[in-house]
CSV table of C-alpha atoms (C1' of nucleotides) in Angstrom, one decimal:
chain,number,residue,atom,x,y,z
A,1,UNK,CA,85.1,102.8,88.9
A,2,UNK,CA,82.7,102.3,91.9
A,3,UNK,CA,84.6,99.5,92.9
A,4,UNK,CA,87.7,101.3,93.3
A,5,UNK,CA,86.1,104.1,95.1
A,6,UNK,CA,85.6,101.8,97.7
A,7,UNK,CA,88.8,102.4,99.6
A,8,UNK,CA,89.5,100.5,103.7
A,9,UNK,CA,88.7,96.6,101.8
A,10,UNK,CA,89.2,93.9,103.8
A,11,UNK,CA,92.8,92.2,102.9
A,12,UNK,CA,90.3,88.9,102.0
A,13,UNK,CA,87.8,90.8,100.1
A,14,UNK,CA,90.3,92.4,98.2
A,15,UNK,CA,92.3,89.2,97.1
A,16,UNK,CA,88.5,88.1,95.8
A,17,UNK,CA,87.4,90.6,93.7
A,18,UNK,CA,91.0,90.3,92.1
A,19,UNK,CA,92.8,87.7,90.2
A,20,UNK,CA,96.3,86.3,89.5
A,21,UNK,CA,98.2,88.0,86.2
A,22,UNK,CA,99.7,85.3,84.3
A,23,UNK,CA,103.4,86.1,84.2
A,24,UNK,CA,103.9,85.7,80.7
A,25,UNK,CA,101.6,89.0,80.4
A,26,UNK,CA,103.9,90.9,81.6
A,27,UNK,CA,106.9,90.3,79.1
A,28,UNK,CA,106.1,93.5,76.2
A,29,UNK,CA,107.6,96.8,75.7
A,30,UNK,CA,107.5,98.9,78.9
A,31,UNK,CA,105.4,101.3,77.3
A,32,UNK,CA,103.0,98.5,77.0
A,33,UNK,CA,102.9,97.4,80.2
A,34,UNK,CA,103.0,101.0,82.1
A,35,UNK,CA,99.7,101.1,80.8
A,36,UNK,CA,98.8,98.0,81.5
A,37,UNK,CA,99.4,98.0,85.3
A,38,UNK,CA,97.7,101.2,85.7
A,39,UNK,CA,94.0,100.2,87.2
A,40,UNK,CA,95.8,97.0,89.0
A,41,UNK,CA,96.3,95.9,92.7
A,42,UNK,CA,99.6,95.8,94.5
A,43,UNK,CA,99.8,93.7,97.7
A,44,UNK,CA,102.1,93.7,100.5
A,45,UNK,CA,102.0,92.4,104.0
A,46,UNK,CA,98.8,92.9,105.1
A,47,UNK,CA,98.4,96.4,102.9
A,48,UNK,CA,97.8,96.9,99.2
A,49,UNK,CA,96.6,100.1,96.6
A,50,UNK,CA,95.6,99.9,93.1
A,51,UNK,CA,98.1,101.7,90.7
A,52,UNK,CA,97.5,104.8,89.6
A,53,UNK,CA,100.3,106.2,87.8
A,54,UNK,CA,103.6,104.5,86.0
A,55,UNK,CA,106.6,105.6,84.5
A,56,UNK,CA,108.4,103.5,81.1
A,57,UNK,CA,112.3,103.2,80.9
A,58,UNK,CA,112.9,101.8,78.0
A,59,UNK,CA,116.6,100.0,77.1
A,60,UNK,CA,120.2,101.3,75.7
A,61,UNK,CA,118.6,104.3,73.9
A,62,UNK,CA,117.0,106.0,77.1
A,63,UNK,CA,120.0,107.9,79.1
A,64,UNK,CA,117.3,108.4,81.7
A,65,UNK,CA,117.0,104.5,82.4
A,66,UNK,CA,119.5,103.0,85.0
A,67,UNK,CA,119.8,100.1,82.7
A,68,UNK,CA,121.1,102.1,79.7
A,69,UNK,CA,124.1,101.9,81.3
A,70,UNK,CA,124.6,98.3,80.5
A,71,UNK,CA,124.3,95.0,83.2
A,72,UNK,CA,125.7,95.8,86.9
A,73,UNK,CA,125.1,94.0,89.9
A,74,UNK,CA,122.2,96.6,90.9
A,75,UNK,CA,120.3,96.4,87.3
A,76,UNK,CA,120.9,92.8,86.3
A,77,UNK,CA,117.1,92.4,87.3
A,78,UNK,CA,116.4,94.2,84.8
A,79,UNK,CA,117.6,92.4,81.8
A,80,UNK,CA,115.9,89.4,83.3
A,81,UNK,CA,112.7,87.9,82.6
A,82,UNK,CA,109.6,89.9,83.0
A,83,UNK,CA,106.9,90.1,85.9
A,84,UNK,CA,110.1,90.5,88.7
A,85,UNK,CA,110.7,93.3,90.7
A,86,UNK,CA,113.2,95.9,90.1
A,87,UNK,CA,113.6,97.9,93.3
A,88,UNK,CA,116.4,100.2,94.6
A,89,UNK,CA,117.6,103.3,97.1
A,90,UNK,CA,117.3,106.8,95.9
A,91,UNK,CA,119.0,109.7,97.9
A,92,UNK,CA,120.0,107.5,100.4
A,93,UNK,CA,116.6,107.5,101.8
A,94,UNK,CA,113.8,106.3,99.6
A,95,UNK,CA,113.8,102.8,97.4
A,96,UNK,CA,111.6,102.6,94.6
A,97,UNK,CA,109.4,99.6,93.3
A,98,UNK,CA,110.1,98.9,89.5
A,99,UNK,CA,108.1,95.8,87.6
A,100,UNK,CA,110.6,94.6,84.2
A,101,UNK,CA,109.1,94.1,81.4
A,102,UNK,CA,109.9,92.8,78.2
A,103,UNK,CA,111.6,89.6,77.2
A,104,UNK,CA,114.5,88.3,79.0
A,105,UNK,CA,117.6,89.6,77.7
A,106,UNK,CA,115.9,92.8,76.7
A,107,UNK,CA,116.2,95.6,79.4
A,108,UNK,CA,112.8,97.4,80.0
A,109,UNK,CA,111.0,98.3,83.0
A,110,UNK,CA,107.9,100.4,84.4
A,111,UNK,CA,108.3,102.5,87.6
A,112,UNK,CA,105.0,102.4,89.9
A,113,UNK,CA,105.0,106.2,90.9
A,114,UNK,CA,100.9,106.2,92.8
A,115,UNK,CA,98.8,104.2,94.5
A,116,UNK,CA,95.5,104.4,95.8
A,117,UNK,CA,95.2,102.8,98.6
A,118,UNK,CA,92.6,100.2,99.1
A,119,UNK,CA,93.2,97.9,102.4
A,120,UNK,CA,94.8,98.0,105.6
A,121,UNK,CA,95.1,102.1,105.2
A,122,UNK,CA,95.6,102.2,109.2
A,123,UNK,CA,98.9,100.0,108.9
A,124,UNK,CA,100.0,102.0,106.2
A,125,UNK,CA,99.4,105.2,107.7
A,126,UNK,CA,101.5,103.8,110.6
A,127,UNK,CA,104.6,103.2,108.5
A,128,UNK,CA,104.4,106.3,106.6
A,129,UNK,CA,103.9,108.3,110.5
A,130,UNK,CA,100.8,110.1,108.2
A,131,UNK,CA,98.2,112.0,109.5
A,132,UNK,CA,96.7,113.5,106.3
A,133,UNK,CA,94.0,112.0,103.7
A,134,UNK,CA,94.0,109.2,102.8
A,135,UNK,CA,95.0,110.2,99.2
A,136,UNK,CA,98.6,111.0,100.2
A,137,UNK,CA,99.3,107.9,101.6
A,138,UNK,CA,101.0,106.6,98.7
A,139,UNK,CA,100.9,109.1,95.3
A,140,UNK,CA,104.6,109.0,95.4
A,141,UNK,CA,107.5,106.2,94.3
A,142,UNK,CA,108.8,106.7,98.1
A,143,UNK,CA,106.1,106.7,99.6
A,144,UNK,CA,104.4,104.1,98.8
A,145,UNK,CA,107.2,101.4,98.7
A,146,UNK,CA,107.9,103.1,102.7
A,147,UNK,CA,103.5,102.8,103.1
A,148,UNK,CA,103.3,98.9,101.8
A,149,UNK,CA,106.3,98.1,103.6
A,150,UNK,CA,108.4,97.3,100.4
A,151,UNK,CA,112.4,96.9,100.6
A,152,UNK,CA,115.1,96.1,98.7
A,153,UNK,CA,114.7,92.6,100.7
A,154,UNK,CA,111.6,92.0,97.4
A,155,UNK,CA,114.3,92.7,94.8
A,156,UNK,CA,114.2,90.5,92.2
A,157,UNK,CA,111.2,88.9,93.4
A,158,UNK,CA,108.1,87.5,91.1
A,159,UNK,CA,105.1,89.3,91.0
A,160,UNK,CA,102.5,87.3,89.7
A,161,UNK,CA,102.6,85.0,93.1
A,162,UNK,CA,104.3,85.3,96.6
A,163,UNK,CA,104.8,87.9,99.2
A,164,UNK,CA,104.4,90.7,96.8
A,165,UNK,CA,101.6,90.4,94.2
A,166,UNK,CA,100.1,92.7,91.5
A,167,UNK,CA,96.4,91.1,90.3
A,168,UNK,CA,94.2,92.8,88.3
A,169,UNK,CA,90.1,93.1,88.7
A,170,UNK,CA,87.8,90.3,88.2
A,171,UNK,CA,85.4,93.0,86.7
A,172,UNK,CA,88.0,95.3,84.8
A,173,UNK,CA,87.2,99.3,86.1
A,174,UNK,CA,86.7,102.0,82.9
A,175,UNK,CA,88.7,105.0,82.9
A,176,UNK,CA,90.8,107.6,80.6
A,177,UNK,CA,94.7,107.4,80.7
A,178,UNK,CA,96.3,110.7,80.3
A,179,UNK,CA,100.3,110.5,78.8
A,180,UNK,CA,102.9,113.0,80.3
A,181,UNK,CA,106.6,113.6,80.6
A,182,UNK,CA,108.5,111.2,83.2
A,183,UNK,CA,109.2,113.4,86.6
A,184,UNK,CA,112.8,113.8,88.3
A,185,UNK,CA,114.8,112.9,85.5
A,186,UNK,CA,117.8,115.2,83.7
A,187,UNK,CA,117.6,113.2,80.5
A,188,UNK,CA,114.9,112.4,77.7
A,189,UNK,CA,112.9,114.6,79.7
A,190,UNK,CA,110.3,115.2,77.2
A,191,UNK,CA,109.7,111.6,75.9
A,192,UNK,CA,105.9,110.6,76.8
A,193,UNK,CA,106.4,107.9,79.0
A,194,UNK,CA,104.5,109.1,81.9
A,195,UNK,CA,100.8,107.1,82.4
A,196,UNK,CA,98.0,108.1,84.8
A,197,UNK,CA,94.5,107.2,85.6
A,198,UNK,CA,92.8,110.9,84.5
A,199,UNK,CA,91.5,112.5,87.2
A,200,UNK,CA,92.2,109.8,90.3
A,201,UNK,CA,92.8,111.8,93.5
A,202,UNK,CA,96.0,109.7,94.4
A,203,UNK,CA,98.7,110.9,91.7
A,204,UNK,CA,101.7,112.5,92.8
A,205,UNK,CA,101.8,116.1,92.5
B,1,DC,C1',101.1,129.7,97.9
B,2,DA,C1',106.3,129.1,95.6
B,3,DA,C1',111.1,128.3,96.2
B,4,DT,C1',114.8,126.2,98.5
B,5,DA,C1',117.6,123.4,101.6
B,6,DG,C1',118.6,119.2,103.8
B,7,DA,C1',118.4,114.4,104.8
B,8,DT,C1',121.7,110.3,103.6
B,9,DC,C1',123.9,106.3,101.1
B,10,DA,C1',124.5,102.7,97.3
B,11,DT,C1',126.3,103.0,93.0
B,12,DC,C1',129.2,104.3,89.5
B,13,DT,C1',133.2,107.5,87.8
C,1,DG,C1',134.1,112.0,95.1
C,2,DA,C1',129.7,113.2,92.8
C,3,DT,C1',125.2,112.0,91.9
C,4,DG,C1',120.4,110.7,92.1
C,5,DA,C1',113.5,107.8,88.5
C,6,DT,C1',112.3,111.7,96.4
C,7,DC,C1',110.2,113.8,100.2
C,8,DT,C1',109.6,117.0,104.0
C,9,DA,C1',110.3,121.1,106.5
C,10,DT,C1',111.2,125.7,106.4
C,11,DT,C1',111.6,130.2,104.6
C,12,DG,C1',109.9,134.0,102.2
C,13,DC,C1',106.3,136.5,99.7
DNA sequence: CAATAGATCATCT
DNA sequence: GATGATCTATTGC
Protein backbone atom coordinates (compact mmCIF):
# COMPACT_ATOMS: atom_id res chain seq x y z
CA UNK A 1 0.00 0.00 0.00
CA UNK A 2 2.87 2.62 -0.44
CA UNK A 3 0.67 4.50 -2.52
CA UNK A 4 -1.87 4.94 0.04
CA UNK A 5 0.57 5.80 2.73
CA UNK A 6 1.13 8.71 0.90
CA UNK A 7 -1.42 10.92 2.56
CA UNK A 8 -1.53 15.41 1.71
CA UNK A 9 -1.85 14.35 -2.50
CA UNK A 10 -2.46 17.10 -4.54
CA UNK A 11 -6.43 17.24 -5.59
CA UNK A 12 -4.83 16.75 -9.47
CA UNK A 13 -2.43 14.04 -8.55
CA UNK A 14 -4.99 12.22 -6.93
CA UNK A 15 -7.66 12.32 -9.72
CA UNK A 16 -4.51 10.72 -11.89
CA UNK A 17 -3.45 7.94 -10.14
CA UNK A 18 -7.34 7.00 -9.93
CA UNK A 19 -9.93 6.18 -12.41
CA UNK A 20 -13.70 6.41 -13.11
CA UNK A 21 -15.89 3.17 -11.67
CA UNK A 22 -18.21 2.16 -14.33
CA UNK A 23 -21.65 2.55 -12.78
CA UNK A 24 -22.94 -0.69 -13.73
CA UNK A 25 -20.16 -2.07 -11.14
CA UNK A 26 -21.84 -1.06 -8.63
CA UNK A 27 -25.32 -2.74 -9.02
CA UNK A 28 -24.54 -6.52 -6.74
CA UNK A 29 -25.49 -7.54 -3.33
CA UNK A 30 -24.32 -4.99 -0.78
CA UNK A 31 -22.20 -7.41 0.77
CA UNK A 32 -20.46 -7.46 -2.49
CA UNK A 33 -19.91 -4.07 -2.96
CA UNK A 34 -18.97 -3.18 0.95
CA UNK A 35 -16.06 -4.94 -0.04
CA UNK A 36 -15.57 -3.70 -3.01
CA UNK A 37 -15.39 0.08 -2.08
CA UNK A 38 -13.09 -0.59 0.70
CA UNK A 39 -9.36 0.44 -0.88
CA UNK A 40 -11.31 3.28 -3.14
CA UNK A 41 -11.27 7.08 -3.28
CA UNK A 42 -14.00 9.40 -2.33
CA UNK A 43 -13.96 12.97 -3.59
CA UNK A 44 -15.55 16.04 -2.50
CA UNK A 45 -14.91 19.72 -3.03
CA UNK A 46 -11.56 20.08 -3.07
CA UNK A 47 -10.97 17.11 -0.30
CA UNK A 48 -11.18 13.34 -0.74
CA UNK A 49 -9.88 9.91 1.52
CA UNK A 50 -9.71 6.38 0.44
CA UNK A 51 -12.29 4.06 2.21
CA UNK A 52 -11.44 2.17 4.86
CA UNK A 53 -14.26 0.63 6.44
CA UNK A 54 -18.06 -0.16 5.17
CA UNK A 55 -21.06 -1.44 6.61
CA UNK A 56 -23.91 -3.87 4.31
CA UNK A 57 -27.73 -3.32 4.86
CA UNK A 58 -29.19 -5.67 3.11
CA UNK A 59 -33.24 -5.51 1.97
CA UNK A 60 -36.81 -6.50 3.81
CA UNK A 61 -35.09 -9.25 5.91
CA UNK A 62 -32.60 -6.88 7.82
CA UNK A 63 -34.71 -4.93 10.71
CA UNK A 64 -31.44 -3.01 11.15
CA UNK A 65 -31.72 -1.40 7.49
CA UNK A 66 -33.82 1.86 7.19
CA UNK A 67 -35.08 0.41 4.02
CA UNK A 68 -36.64 -2.77 5.60
CA UNK A 69 -39.23 -0.68 6.33
CA UNK A 70 -40.50 -0.47 2.93
CA UNK A 71 -40.28 2.79 0.17
CA UNK A 72 -40.75 6.46 2.04
CA UNK A 73 -39.83 9.59 0.81
CA UNK A 74 -36.35 9.50 2.82
CA UNK A 75 -35.29 5.77 1.47
CA UNK A 76 -36.73 5.80 -2.03
CA UNK A 77 -32.98 6.24 -3.06
CA UNK A 78 -32.50 3.31 -1.98
CA UNK A 79 -34.64 1.04 -4.04
CA UNK A 80 -33.27 2.89 -7.02
CA UNK A 81 -30.54 2.09 -9.31
CA UNK A 82 -27.20 1.44 -7.98
CA UNK A 83 -23.91 3.71 -7.83
CA UNK A 84 -26.28 6.88 -6.12
CA UNK A 85 -25.96 8.25 -2.98
CA UNK A 86 -28.01 7.35 -0.01
CA UNK A 87 -27.33 10.04 2.60
CA UNK A 88 -29.36 11.18 5.70
CA UNK A 89 -29.41 13.04 9.42
CA UNK A 90 -28.69 10.98 12.46
CA UNK A 91 -29.45 12.47 16.06
CA UNK A 92 -30.24 15.57 14.64
CA UNK A 93 -26.70 16.37 14.19
CA UNK A 94 -24.73 14.08 11.95
CA UNK A 95 -25.77 12.83 8.18
CA UNK A 96 -24.31 9.80 6.94
CA UNK A 97 -23.03 8.94 3.28
CA UNK A 98 -24.61 5.55 2.00
CA UNK A 99 -23.62 4.22 -1.80
CA UNK A 100 -26.96 1.64 -3.09
CA UNK A 101 -26.22 -1.12 -4.39
CA UNK A 102 -27.89 -3.77 -6.17
CA UNK A 103 -30.36 -3.71 -8.99
CA UNK A 104 -33.04 -1.12 -9.24
CA UNK A 105 -35.98 -2.23 -7.58
CA UNK A 106 -34.03 -4.22 -5.03
CA UNK A 107 -33.16 -2.31 -1.77
CA UNK A 108 -29.51 -2.69 -0.77
CA UNK A 109 -26.95 -0.31 0.35
CA UNK A 110 -23.28 0.03 1.93
CA UNK A 111 -22.60 2.61 4.69
CA UNK A 112 -18.97 4.26 4.25
CA UNK A 113 -18.06 4.31 8.13
CA UNK A 114 -13.77 5.49 7.60
CA UNK A 115 -11.76 7.21 5.57
CA UNK A 116 -8.25 7.84 5.26
CA UNK A 117 -7.64 10.94 4.23
CA UNK A 118 -5.53 11.60 1.20
CA UNK A 119 -5.83 15.43 -0.19
CA UNK A 120 -6.71 18.72 0.98
CA UNK A 121 -6.29 17.43 4.83
CA UNK A 122 -5.94 21.24 5.82
CA UNK A 123 -9.54 22.07 4.50
CA UNK A 124 -10.81 19.15 6.04
CA UNK A 125 -9.37 19.76 9.27
CA UNK A 126 -11.06 23.20 9.02
CA UNK A 127 -14.57 21.85 8.71
CA UNK A 128 -14.16 19.26 11.23
CA UNK A 129 -12.54 22.36 13.82
CA UNK A 130 -9.65 19.23 14.39
CA UNK A 131 -6.60 19.57 15.88
CA UNK A 132 -5.52 15.88 16.33
CA UNK A 133 -3.77 13.37 13.70
CA UNK A 134 -4.45 13.17 10.87
CA UNK A 135 -5.99 9.63 11.36
CA UNK A 136 -9.09 11.01 13.15
CA UNK A 137 -10.01 13.22 10.62
CA UNK A 138 -12.50 10.99 9.11
CA UNK A 139 -12.72 7.21 10.87
CA UNK A 140 -16.22 7.84 11.58
CA UNK A 141 -19.72 8.02 9.35
CA UNK A 142 -20.12 11.74 10.93
CA UNK A 143 -17.20 12.76 10.56
CA UNK A 144 -16.21 12.33 7.54
CA UNK A 145 -19.46 13.34 5.60
CA UNK A 146 -18.93 16.81 8.17
CA UNK A 147 -14.72 16.61 7.03
CA UNK A 148 -15.54 16.21 2.98
CA UNK A 149 -18.19 18.60 3.29
CA UNK A 150 -20.99 16.16 2.32
CA UNK A 151 -24.80 17.04 2.90
CA UNK A 152 -28.02 15.89 2.32
CA UNK A 153 -27.81 18.59 -0.66
CA UNK A 154 -25.67 15.10 -2.64
CA UNK A 155 -28.65 12.80 -1.86
CA UNK A 156 -29.53 10.90 -4.55
CA UNK A 157 -26.67 11.92 -6.52
CA UNK A 158 -24.42 9.53 -9.02
CA UNK A 159 -21.29 8.50 -7.95
CA UNK A 160 -19.42 7.35 -10.72
CA UNK A 161 -19.15 11.20 -12.17
CA UNK A 162 -20.00 14.75 -10.78
CA UNK A 163 -19.51 16.64 -7.71
CA UNK A 164 -19.05 13.66 -5.62
CA UNK A 165 -16.96 10.77 -7.04
CA UNK A 166 -15.69 7.34 -5.74
CA UNK A 167 -12.76 5.95 -8.33
CA UNK A 168 -10.71 3.36 -7.67
CA UNK A 169 -6.68 2.94 -8.23
CA UNK A 170 -4.99 2.77 -11.47
CA UNK A 171 -2.55 0.26 -9.72
CA UNK A 172 -5.00 -1.66 -7.37
CA UNK A 173 -3.30 -1.51 -3.42
CA UNK A 174 -2.98 -5.29 -1.60
CA UNK A 175 -4.37 -5.68 1.70
CA UNK A 176 -6.32 -8.21 4.16
CA UNK A 177 -10.09 -7.44 4.81
CA UNK A 178 -11.19 -8.36 8.31
CA UNK A 179 -15.31 -9.00 8.67
CA UNK A 180 -17.03 -7.82 11.94
CA UNK A 181 -20.48 -7.04 13.46
CA UNK A 182 -22.18 -3.65 12.12
CA UNK A 183 -21.73 -0.86 15.09
CA UNK A 184 -24.69 1.23 16.58
CA UNK A 185 -27.37 -0.81 15.61
CA UNK A 186 -30.21 -2.61 18.08
CA UNK A 187 -31.11 -5.19 15.49
CA UNK A 188 -29.21 -8.15 13.55
CA UNK A 189 -26.49 -7.15 15.63
CA UNK A 190 -24.45 -10.07 15.13
CA UNK A 191 -24.80 -10.57 11.26
CA UNK A 192 -21.08 -10.08 9.65
CA UNK A 193 -21.66 -7.20 7.61
CA UNK A 194 -18.94 -5.09 8.96
CA UNK A 195 -15.68 -4.68 6.32
CA UNK A 196 -12.34 -3.14 7.09
CA UNK A 197 -8.94 -2.70 5.66
CA UNK A 198 -6.87 -4.88 8.54
CA UNK A 199 -4.78 -2.89 10.30
CA UNK A 200 -5.30 0.80 8.55
CA UNK A 201 -4.80 3.42 11.24
CA UNK A 202 -8.02 5.39 10.06
CA UNK A 203 -11.04 2.98 11.31
CA UNK A 204 -13.41 4.10 13.73
CA UNK A 205 -12.90 2.92 17.17
C1' DC B 1 -8.55 4.69 31.01
C1' DA B 2 -14.20 3.54 31.15
C1' DA B 3 -18.74 5.02 31.62
C1' DT B 4 -22.23 8.37 30.89
C1' DA B 5 -24.80 12.44 29.47
C1' DG B 6 -26.06 15.76 26.19
C1' DA B 7 -26.57 17.80 21.73
C1' DT B 8 -30.64 18.26 18.35
C1' DC B 9 -34.10 17.18 14.51
C1' DA B 10 -36.11 14.48 10.48
C1' DT B 11 -38.65 10.60 10.25
C1' DC B 12 -41.97 7.43 11.47
C1' DT B 13 -45.58 5.66 15.05
C1' DG C 1 -44.10 11.70 21.01
C1' DA C 2 -40.13 8.48 20.69
C1' DT C 3 -36.24 7.19 18.43
C1' DG C 4 -31.76 6.92 16.12
C1' DA C 5 -26.41 3.06 11.05
C1' DT C 6 -22.99 9.43 16.07
C1' DC C 7 -19.69 12.18 18.41
C1' DT C 8 -17.80 15.05 22.07
C1' DA C 9 -17.19 16.56 26.65
C1' DT C 10 -17.24 15.45 31.26
C1' DT C 11 -17.11 12.72 35.24
C1' DG C 12 -15.29 9.19 37.99
C1' DC C 13 -11.95 5.58 39.08
Amino acid sequence: MARADKSNWSYAALKAATERIPLHDFAVPAPELARKLLGTVLFHEQTAGMIVETEAYLGTDDLAAHSSRGITERTKVIFGPAGHAYIYLIYGIYECLNVVACDEGTPGCVLIRALEPLGGLPLMAQRRQWKGPVKGLANGPGKLTRALGITREQYGLRLDRGPLTIRQWREKPNFEIAVTPRIGISQCVDWPLRFVIAGNASVSK
